[in-house]
Coordinates of C-alpha atoms and ligand atoms in Angstrom, one line a residue:
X1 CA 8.4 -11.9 -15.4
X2 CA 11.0 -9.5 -16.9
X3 CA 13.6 -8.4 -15.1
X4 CA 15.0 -5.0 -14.8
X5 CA 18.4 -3.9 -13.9
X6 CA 20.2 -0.9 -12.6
X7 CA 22.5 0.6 -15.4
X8 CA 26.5 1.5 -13.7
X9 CA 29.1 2.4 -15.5
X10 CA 27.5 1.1 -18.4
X11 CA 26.8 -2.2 -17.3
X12 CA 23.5 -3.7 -16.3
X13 CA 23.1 -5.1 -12.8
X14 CA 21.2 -6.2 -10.1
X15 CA 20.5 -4.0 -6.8
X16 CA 24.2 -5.8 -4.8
X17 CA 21.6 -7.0 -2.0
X18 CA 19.8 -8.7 -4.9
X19 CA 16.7 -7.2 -3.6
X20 CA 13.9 -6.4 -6.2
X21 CA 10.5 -4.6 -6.5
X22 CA 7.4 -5.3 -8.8
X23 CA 6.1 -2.7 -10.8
X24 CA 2.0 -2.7 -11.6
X25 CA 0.1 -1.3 -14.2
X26 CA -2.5 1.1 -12.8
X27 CA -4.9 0.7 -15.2
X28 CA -5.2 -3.3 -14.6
X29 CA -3.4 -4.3 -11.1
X30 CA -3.0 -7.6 -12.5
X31 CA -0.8 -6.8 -15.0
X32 CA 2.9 -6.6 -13.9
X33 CA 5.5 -4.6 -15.4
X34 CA 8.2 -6.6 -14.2
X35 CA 10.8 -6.8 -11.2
X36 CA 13.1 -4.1 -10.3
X37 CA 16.1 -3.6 -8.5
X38 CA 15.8 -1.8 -4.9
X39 CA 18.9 -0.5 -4.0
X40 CA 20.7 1.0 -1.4
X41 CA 23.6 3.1 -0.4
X42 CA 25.9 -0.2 -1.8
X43 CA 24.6 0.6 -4.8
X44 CA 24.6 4.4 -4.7
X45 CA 27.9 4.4 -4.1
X46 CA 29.0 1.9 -6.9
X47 CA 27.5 4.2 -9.2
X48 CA 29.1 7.9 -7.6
X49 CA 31.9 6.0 -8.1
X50 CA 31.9 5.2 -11.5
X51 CA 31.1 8.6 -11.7
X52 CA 34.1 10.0 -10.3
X53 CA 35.8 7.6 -12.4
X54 CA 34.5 8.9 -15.9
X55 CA 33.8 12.5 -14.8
X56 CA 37.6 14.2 -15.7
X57 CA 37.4 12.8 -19.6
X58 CA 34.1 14.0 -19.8
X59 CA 34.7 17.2 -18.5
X60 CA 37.4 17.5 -21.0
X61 CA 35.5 16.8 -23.6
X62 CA 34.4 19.6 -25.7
X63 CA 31.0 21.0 -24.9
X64 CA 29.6 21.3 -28.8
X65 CA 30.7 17.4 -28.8
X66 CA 28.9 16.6 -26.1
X67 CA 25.9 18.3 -27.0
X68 CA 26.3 16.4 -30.6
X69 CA 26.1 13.0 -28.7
X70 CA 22.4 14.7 -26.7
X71 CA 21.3 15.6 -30.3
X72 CA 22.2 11.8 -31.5
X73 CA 20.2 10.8 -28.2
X74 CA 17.2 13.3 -29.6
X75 CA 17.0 11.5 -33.0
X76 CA 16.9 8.1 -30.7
X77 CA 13.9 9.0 -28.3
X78 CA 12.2 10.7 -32.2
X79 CA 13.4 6.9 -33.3
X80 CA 11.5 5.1 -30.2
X81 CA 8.9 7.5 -29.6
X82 CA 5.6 5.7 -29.8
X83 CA 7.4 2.3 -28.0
X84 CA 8.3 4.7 -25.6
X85 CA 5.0 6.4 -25.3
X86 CA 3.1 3.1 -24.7
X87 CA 5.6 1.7 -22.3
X88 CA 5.1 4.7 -20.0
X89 CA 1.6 4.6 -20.4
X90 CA 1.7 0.9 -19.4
X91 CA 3.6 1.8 -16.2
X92 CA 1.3 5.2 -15.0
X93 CA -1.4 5.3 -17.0
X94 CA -1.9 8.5 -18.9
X95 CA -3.1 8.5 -22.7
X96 CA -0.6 7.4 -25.3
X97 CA -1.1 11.1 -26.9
X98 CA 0.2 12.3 -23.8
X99 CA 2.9 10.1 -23.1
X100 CA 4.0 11.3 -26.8
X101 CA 3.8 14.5 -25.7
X102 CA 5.7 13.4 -23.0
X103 CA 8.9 11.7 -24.9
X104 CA 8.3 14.6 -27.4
X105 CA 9.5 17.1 -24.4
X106 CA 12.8 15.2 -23.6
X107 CA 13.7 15.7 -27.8
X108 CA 13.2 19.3 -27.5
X109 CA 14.9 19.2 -24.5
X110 CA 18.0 17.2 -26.2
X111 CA 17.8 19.4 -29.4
X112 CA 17.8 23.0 -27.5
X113 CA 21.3 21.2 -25.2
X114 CA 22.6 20.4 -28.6
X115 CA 22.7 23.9 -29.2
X116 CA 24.0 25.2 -25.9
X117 CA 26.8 22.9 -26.0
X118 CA 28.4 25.7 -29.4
X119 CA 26.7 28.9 -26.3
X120 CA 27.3 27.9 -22.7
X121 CA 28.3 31.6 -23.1
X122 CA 30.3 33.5 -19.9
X123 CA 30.4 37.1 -19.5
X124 CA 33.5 39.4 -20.2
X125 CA 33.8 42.4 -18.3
X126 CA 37.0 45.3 -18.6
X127 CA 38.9 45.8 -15.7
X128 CA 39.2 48.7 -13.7
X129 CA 43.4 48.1 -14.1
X130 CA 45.7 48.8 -17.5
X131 CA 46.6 46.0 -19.1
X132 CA 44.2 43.4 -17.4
X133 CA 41.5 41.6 -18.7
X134 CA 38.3 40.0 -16.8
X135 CA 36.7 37.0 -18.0
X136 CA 34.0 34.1 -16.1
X137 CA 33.0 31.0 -17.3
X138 CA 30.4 28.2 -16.7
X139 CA 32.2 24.7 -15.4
X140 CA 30.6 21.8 -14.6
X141 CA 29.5 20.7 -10.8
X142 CA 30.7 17.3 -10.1
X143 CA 28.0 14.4 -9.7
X144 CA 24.7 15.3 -9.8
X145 CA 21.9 13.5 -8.0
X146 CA 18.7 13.3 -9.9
X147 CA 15.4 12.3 -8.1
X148 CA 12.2 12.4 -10.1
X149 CA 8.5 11.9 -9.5
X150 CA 6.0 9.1 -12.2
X151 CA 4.2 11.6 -13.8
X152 CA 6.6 13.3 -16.2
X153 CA 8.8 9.9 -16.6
X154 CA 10.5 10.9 -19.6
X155 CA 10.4 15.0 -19.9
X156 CA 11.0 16.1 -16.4
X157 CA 14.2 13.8 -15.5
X158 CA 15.2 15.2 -19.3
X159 CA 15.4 18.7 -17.9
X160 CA 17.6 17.9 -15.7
X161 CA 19.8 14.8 -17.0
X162 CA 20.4 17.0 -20.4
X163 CA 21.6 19.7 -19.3
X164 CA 23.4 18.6 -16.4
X165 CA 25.4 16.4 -19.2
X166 CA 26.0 18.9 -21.7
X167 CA 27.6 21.1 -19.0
X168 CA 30.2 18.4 -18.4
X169 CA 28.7 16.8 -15.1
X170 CA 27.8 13.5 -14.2
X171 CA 24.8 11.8 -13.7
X172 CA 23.7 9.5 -11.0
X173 CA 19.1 9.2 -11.5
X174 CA 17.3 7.5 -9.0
X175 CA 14.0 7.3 -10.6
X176 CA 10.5 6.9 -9.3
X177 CA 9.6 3.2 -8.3
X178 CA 6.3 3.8 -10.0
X179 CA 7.7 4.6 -13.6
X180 CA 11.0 2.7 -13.9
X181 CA 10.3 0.8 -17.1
X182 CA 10.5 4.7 -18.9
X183 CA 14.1 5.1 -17.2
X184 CA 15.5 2.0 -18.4
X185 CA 15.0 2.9 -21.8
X186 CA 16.3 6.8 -20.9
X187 CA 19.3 4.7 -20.0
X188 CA 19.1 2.8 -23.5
X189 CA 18.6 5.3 -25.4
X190 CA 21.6 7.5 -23.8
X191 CA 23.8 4.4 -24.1
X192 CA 23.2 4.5 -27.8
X193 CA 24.2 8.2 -28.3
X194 CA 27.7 7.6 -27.6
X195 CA 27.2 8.7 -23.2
X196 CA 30.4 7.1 -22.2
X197 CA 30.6 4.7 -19.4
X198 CA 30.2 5.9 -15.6
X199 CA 28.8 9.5 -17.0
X200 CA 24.9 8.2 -16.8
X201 CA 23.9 5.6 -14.3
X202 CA 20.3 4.8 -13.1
X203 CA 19.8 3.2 -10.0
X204 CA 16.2 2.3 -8.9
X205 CA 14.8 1.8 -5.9
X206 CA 12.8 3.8 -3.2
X207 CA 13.1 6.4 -0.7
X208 CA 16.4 4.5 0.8
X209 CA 18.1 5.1 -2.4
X210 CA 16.9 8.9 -2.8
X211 CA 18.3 9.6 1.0
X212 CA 21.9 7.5 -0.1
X213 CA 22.3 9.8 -3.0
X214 CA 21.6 12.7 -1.0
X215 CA 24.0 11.7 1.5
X216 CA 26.7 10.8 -0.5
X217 CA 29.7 12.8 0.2
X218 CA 30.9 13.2 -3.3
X219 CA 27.3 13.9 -5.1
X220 CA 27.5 18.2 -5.2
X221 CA 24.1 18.7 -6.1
X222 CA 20.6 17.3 -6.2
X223 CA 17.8 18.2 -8.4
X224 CA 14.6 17.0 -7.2
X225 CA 10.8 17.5 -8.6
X226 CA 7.9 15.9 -6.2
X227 CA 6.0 16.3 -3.3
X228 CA 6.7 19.4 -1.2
X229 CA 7.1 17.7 1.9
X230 CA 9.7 15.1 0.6
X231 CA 11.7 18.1 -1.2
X232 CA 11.6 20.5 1.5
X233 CA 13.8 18.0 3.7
X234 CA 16.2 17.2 0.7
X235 CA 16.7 20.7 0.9
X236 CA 17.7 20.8 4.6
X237 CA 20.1 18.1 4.2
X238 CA 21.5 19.7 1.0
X239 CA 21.8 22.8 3.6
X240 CA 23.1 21.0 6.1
X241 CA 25.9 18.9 3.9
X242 CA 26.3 22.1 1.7
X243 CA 25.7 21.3 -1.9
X244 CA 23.5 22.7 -4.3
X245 CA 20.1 22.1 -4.3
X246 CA 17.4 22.5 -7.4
X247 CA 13.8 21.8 -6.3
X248 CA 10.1 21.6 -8.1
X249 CA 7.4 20.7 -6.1
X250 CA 3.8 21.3 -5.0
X251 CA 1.1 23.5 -7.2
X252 CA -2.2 24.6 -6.3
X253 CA -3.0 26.1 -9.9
X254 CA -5.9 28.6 -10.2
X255 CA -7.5 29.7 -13.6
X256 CA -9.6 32.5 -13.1
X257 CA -12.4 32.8 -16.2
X258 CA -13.8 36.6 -16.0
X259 CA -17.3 37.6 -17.2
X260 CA -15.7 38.6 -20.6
X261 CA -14.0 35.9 -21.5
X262 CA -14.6 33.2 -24.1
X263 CA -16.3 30.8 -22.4
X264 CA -16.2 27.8 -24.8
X265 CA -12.6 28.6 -25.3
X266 CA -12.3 28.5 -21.3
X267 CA -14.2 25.5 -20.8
X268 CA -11.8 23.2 -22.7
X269 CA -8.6 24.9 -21.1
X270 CA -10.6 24.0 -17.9
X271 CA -11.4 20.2 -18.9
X272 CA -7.5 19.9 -20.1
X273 CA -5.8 21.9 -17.5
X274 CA -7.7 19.8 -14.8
X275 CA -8.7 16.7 -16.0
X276 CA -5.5 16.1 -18.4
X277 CA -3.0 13.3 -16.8
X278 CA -6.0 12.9 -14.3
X279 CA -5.0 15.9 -12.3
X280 CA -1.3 14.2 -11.8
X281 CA 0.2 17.6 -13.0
X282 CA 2.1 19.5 -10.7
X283 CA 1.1 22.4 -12.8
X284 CA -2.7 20.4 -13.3
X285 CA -5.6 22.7 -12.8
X286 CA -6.9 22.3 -9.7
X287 CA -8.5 25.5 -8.5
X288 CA -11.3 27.5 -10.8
X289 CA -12.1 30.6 -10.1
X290 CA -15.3 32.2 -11.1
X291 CA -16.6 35.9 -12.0
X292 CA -20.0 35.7 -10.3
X293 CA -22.0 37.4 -13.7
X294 CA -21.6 34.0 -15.3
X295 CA -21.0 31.6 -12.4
X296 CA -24.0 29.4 -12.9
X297 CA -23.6 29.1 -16.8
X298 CA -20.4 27.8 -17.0
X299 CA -20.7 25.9 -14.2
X300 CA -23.8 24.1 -16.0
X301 CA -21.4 24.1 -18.9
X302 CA -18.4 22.6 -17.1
X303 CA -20.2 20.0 -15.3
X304 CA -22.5 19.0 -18.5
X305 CA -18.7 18.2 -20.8
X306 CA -16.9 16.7 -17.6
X307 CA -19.4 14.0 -17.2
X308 CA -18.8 13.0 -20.6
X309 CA -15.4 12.6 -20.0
X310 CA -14.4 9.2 -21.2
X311 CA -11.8 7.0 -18.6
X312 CA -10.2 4.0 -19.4
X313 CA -6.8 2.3 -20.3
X314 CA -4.5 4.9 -21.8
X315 CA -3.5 2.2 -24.3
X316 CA -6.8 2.6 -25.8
X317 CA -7.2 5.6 -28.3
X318 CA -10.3 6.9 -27.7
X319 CA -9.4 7.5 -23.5
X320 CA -9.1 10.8 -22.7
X321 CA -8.4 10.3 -19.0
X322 CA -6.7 7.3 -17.5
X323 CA -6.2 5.6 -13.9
X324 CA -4.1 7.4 -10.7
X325 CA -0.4 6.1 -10.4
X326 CA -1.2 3.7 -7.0
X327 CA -3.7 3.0 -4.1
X328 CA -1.8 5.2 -2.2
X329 CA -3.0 8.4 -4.4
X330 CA -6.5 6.5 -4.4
X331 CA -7.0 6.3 -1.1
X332 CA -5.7 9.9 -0.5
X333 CA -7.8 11.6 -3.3
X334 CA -10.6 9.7 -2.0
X335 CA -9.8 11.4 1.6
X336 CA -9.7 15.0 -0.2
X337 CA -13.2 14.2 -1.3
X338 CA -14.7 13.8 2.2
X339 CA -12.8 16.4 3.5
X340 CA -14.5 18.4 0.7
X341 CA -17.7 17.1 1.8
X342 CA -17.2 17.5 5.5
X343 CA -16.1 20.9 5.1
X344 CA -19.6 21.8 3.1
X345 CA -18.1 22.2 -0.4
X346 CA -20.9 21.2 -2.8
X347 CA -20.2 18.1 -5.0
X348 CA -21.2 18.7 -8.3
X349 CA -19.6 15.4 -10.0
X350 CA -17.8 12.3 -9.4
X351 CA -16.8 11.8 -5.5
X352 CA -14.5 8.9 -5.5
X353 CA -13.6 5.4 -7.3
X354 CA -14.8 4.1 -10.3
X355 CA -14.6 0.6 -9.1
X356 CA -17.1 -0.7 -12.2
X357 CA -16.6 -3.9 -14.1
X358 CA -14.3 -2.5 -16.8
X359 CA -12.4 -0.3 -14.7
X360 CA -12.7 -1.9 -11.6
X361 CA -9.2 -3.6 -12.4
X362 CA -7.8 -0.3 -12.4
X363 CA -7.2 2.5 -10.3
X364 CA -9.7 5.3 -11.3
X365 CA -11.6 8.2 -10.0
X366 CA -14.2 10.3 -11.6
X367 CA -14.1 13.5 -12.5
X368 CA -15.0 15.2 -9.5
X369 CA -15.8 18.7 -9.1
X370 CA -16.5 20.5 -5.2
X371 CA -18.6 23.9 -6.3
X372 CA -19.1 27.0 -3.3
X373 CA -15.6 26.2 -2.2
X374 CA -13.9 28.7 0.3
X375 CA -10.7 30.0 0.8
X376 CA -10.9 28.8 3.8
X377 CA -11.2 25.0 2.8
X378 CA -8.6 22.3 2.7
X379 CA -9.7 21.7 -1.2
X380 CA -8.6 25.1 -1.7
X381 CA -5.3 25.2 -0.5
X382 CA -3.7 21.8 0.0
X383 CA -2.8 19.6 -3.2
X384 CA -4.5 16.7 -3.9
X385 CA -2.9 15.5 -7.3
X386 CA -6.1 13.9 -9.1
X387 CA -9.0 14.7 -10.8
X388 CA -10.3 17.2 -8.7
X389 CA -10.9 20.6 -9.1
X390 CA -12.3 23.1 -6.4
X391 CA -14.1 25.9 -8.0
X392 CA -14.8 29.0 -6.5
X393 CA -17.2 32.6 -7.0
X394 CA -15.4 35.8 -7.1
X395 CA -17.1 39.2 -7.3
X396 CA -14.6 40.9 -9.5
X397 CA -11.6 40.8 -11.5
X398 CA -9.3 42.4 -8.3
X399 CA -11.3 39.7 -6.0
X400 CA -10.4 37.1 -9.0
X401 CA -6.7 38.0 -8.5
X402 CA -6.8 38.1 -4.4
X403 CA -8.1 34.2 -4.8
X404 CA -5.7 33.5 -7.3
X405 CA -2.9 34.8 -4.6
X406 CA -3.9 33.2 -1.8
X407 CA -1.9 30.1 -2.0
X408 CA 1.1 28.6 -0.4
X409 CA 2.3 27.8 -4.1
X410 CA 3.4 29.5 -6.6
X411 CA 3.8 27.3 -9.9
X412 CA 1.1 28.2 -12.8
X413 CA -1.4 30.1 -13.3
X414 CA -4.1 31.3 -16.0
X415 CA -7.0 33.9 -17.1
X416 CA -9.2 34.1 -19.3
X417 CA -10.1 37.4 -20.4
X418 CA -11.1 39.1 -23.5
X419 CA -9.4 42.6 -21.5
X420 CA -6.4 43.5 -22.6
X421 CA -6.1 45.8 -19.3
X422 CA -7.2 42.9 -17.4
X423 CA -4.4 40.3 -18.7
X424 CA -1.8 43.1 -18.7
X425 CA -2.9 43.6 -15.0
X426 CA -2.8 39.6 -14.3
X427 CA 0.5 39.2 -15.7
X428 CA 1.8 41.5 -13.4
X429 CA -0.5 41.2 -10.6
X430 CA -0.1 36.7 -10.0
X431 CA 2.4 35.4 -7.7
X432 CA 3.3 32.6 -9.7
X433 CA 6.5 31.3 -11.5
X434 CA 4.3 30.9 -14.6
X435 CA 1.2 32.7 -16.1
X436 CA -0.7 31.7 -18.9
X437 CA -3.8 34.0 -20.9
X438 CA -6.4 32.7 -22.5
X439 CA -4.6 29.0 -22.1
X440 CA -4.9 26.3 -19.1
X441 CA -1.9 26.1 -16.6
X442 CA -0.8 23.6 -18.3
X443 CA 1.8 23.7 -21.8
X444 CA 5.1 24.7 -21.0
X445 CA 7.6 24.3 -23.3
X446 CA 11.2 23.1 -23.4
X447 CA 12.9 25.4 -24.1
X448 CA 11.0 28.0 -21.3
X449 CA 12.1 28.7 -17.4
X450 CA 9.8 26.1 -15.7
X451 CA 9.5 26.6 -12.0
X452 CA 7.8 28.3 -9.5
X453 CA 7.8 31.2 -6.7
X454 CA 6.7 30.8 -2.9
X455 CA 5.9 26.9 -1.6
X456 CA 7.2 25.5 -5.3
X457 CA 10.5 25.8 -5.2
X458 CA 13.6 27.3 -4.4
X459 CA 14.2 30.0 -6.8
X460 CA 15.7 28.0 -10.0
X461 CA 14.3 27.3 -12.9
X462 CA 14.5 24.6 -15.4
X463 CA 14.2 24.1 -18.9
X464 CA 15.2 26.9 -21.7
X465 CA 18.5 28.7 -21.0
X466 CA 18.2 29.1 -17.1
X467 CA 18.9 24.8 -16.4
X468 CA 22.4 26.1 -17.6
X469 CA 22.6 28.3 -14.3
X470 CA 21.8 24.9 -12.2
X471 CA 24.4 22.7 -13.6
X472 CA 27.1 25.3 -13.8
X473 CA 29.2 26.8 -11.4
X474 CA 31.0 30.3 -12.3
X475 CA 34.8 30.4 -12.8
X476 CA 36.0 34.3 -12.1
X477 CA 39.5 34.7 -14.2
X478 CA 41.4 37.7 -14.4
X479 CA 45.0 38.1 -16.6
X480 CA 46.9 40.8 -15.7
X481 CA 49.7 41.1 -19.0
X482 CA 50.8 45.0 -17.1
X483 CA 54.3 42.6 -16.0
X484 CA 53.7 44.5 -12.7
X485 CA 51.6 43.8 -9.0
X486 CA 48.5 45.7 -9.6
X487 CA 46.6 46.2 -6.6
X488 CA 42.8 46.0 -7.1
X489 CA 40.9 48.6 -5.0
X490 CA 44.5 50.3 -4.1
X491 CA 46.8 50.9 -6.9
X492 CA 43.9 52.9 -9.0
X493 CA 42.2 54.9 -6.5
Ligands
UN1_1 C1 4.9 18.5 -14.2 O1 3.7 18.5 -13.9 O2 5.7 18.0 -13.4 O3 3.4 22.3 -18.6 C2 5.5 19.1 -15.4 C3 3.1 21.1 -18.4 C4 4.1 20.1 -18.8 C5 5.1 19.8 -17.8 C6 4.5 19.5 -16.4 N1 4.8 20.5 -20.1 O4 2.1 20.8 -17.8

């Protein structure tokens, strides 16, 4: 079985306990990855240390250079992108056209740093004294702490890794223990571009290694997407210890289809925004709202193309939906679906594990879809992260938006409307980070603020320009060339 190792200070090794952790493909149990280190706080510290080792050299090092090395690393992942794409889909299971997409995100990600390393611009101000002049500039943080979740292996640690680079910081990335494979070659691929030694470490392992890196006294921030219940206390200790804290987590995504809409254009946002990545999006579509005038049409509709929805190995090119990451997520999608039943939601399709001969060796679940589902319902306000999508009537465009609002979360969101009013009204009207018309919740781009309002997060936002405002903190200067104390606040007024 192939072995794995943690990458520190540019050296591959082995967790210092010697300790390892196997890696299965979801779509066929029996097939294993390979072993993986599972390391500890030995191990976290090793690599904060090499770290603070390389971090003053790489601070020094000019900011359009470093972002010359992140372009050289987006030729690599352009170089390695279908290997890439196929070893991620062997490790968590979505299409190879996603995982493309996937690996495609981290190159635009690398080619918009490469450009902010000749920006990173600060502001310049005038004084309010003769002879004085104001000026603030981005510097780097320190160590940064990265902790990501399987589904995004390649594009979401890249919003953070890349940008937190090209601003000068150091990197320590404790990946997910269900998509490791995807960081080693991150790792490689970095390694390649020229990253010097100590700047980029991985360290795998599982929740003891995330809570080490949190700890560590010398790591100044963490960056964190997953679940809402794991970020939320990485943000209490990040309170607690005082560094600074970027977090993505939960969705409950509503896309709201009105009676004027394009309803074959609609349906295939649906079936993408919910079904795409098997629901394992935190911006997945997982609520549907209704206008009651067409209700039971596209319903029909919906139900009638979902069922026809072809699962299977992500490896093979005609899949269009693959397994969920482990049999934890199985076993608690499968919950959500009796919950659904036991609170009286109407199950239209699918309801739990495909457990056939050909997929049987996997972990699927059908497309499932709960119709007549409530506000009131745990399928309509808890996320599930699966193939399920809870869909729900509403008697008007204002009830549309009400139902859209009524959420804990706050990450994406979408209508389809052929009312120009209507979307105007929408975009202004939806508590959410991000709003799409006429397009699923799902799409964003690289070089966009990613992140979400209420439950989601804590007010940052990655990817485009604003990940600069995470990895940077502001340095204030003032010159005063007068050859004389000038007083601020006193000597002028
Ligand atoms: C995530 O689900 O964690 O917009 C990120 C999208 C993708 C990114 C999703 N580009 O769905």
């Amino acid at each position: 079985m192939e072995r794995f190792k943690n990458y520190i200070n540019g050296a591959w090794v082995d967790a210092l306990s010697g300790k390892t952790f196997q890696n299965l493909n979801p779509a066929d149990q029996r097939d294993c990855i390979g072993e993986f280190p599972e390391s500890d706080a030995a191990d976290i510290d090793a690599a904060v240390k090499a770290c603070k080792a390389a971090e003053r050299s790489w601070m020094l090092t000019p900011a359009p250079k470093r972002g010359d090395i992140l372009r050289r690393a987006g030729d690599i992942f352009t170089r390695r992108k279908t290997e890439l794409s196929r070893i991620m889909t062997r490790e968590m299971g979505k299409p190879t056209f996603e995982t493309a997409g996937d690996v495609q995100e981290a190159i635009d990600t690398c080619y918009y740093a490469a450009t902010e390393g000749r920006r990173l611009f600060g502001y310049t101000a005038p004084s309010e004294l003769e002879n004085k002049m104001n000026l603030s500039f981005r510097m780097p943080v320190g160590v940064c702490g990265i902790i990501t979740a399987w589904n995004f292996p390649i594009a979401v640690p890249s919003w953070k890794i890349i940008p937190a680079l090209l601003c000068g910081n150091t990197v320590v990335f404790k990946p997910s223990e269900d998509a490791p494979h995807s960081a080693v070659v991150f790792a490689e691929i970095l390694e390649e571009a020229g990253v010097p030694p100590g700047v980029f470490n991985v360290v795998h392992g599982k929740g003891a290694s995330g809570a080490a890196l949190v700890e560590h006294p010398a790591v100044r921030l963490i960056a964190f997407t997953g679940s809402t219940q794991t970020g939320t206390s990485i943000a209490a200790r990040c309170g607690a210890l005082n560094k600074k804290c970027s977090l993505e987590m939960g969705g409950k995504n509503a896309l709201a289809v009105m009676e004027d809409a394009d309803q074959e254009l609609a349906l295939e946002g649906v079936l993408w925004g919910a079904f795409g990545t098997t629901g394992q999006r935190c911006t997945a579509t997982s609520r549907l709202i209704v206008h009651k005038d067409i209700y039971e049409e596209f319903t029909n509709k919906l139900i009638t193309h979902a069922s026809k929805l072809r699962l299977g190995s992500g490896l093979e090119p005609d899949t269009q939906v693959g397994p969920v990451i482990n049999e934890r997520q199985l076993e608690k999608i499968e919950r959500y679906i009796q919950i659904g039943r036991d609170e009286g939601a109407t199950l239209a399709l699918g309801g739990g594990r495909d457990d056939g001969p050909k997929l049987g060796v996997g972990l699927f679940v059908k497309p499932t879809i709960f119709l007549d589902v409530t506000p009131s319902m745990r399928i309509f306000r808890e996320e599930i992260f699966g193939p399920v999508l809870a869909v729900t009537k509403a008697e008007s465009f204002e009830h549309a938006i009400e139902l859209i609002n009524d959420c804990e979360y706050g990450l994406s969101s979408s209508i389809f409307t052929s009312d120009v009013n209507r979307a105007f009204r929408a975009i202004r009207d939806i508590e959410a980070g991000i709003t799409y018309i006429n397009a699923p919740t799902i799409g964003a781009e690289a070089h966009m603020p990613f992140g979400g309002v209420k439950g989601t997060g804590n007010g940052h936002r990655e990817g485009g320009w604003t990940a600069y405002d995470i990895f940077t903190e502001w340095k204030t200067v003032y010159v005063d060339f007068s050859s004389k104390l000038q007083r601020a606040q006193i000597d002028n007024y």
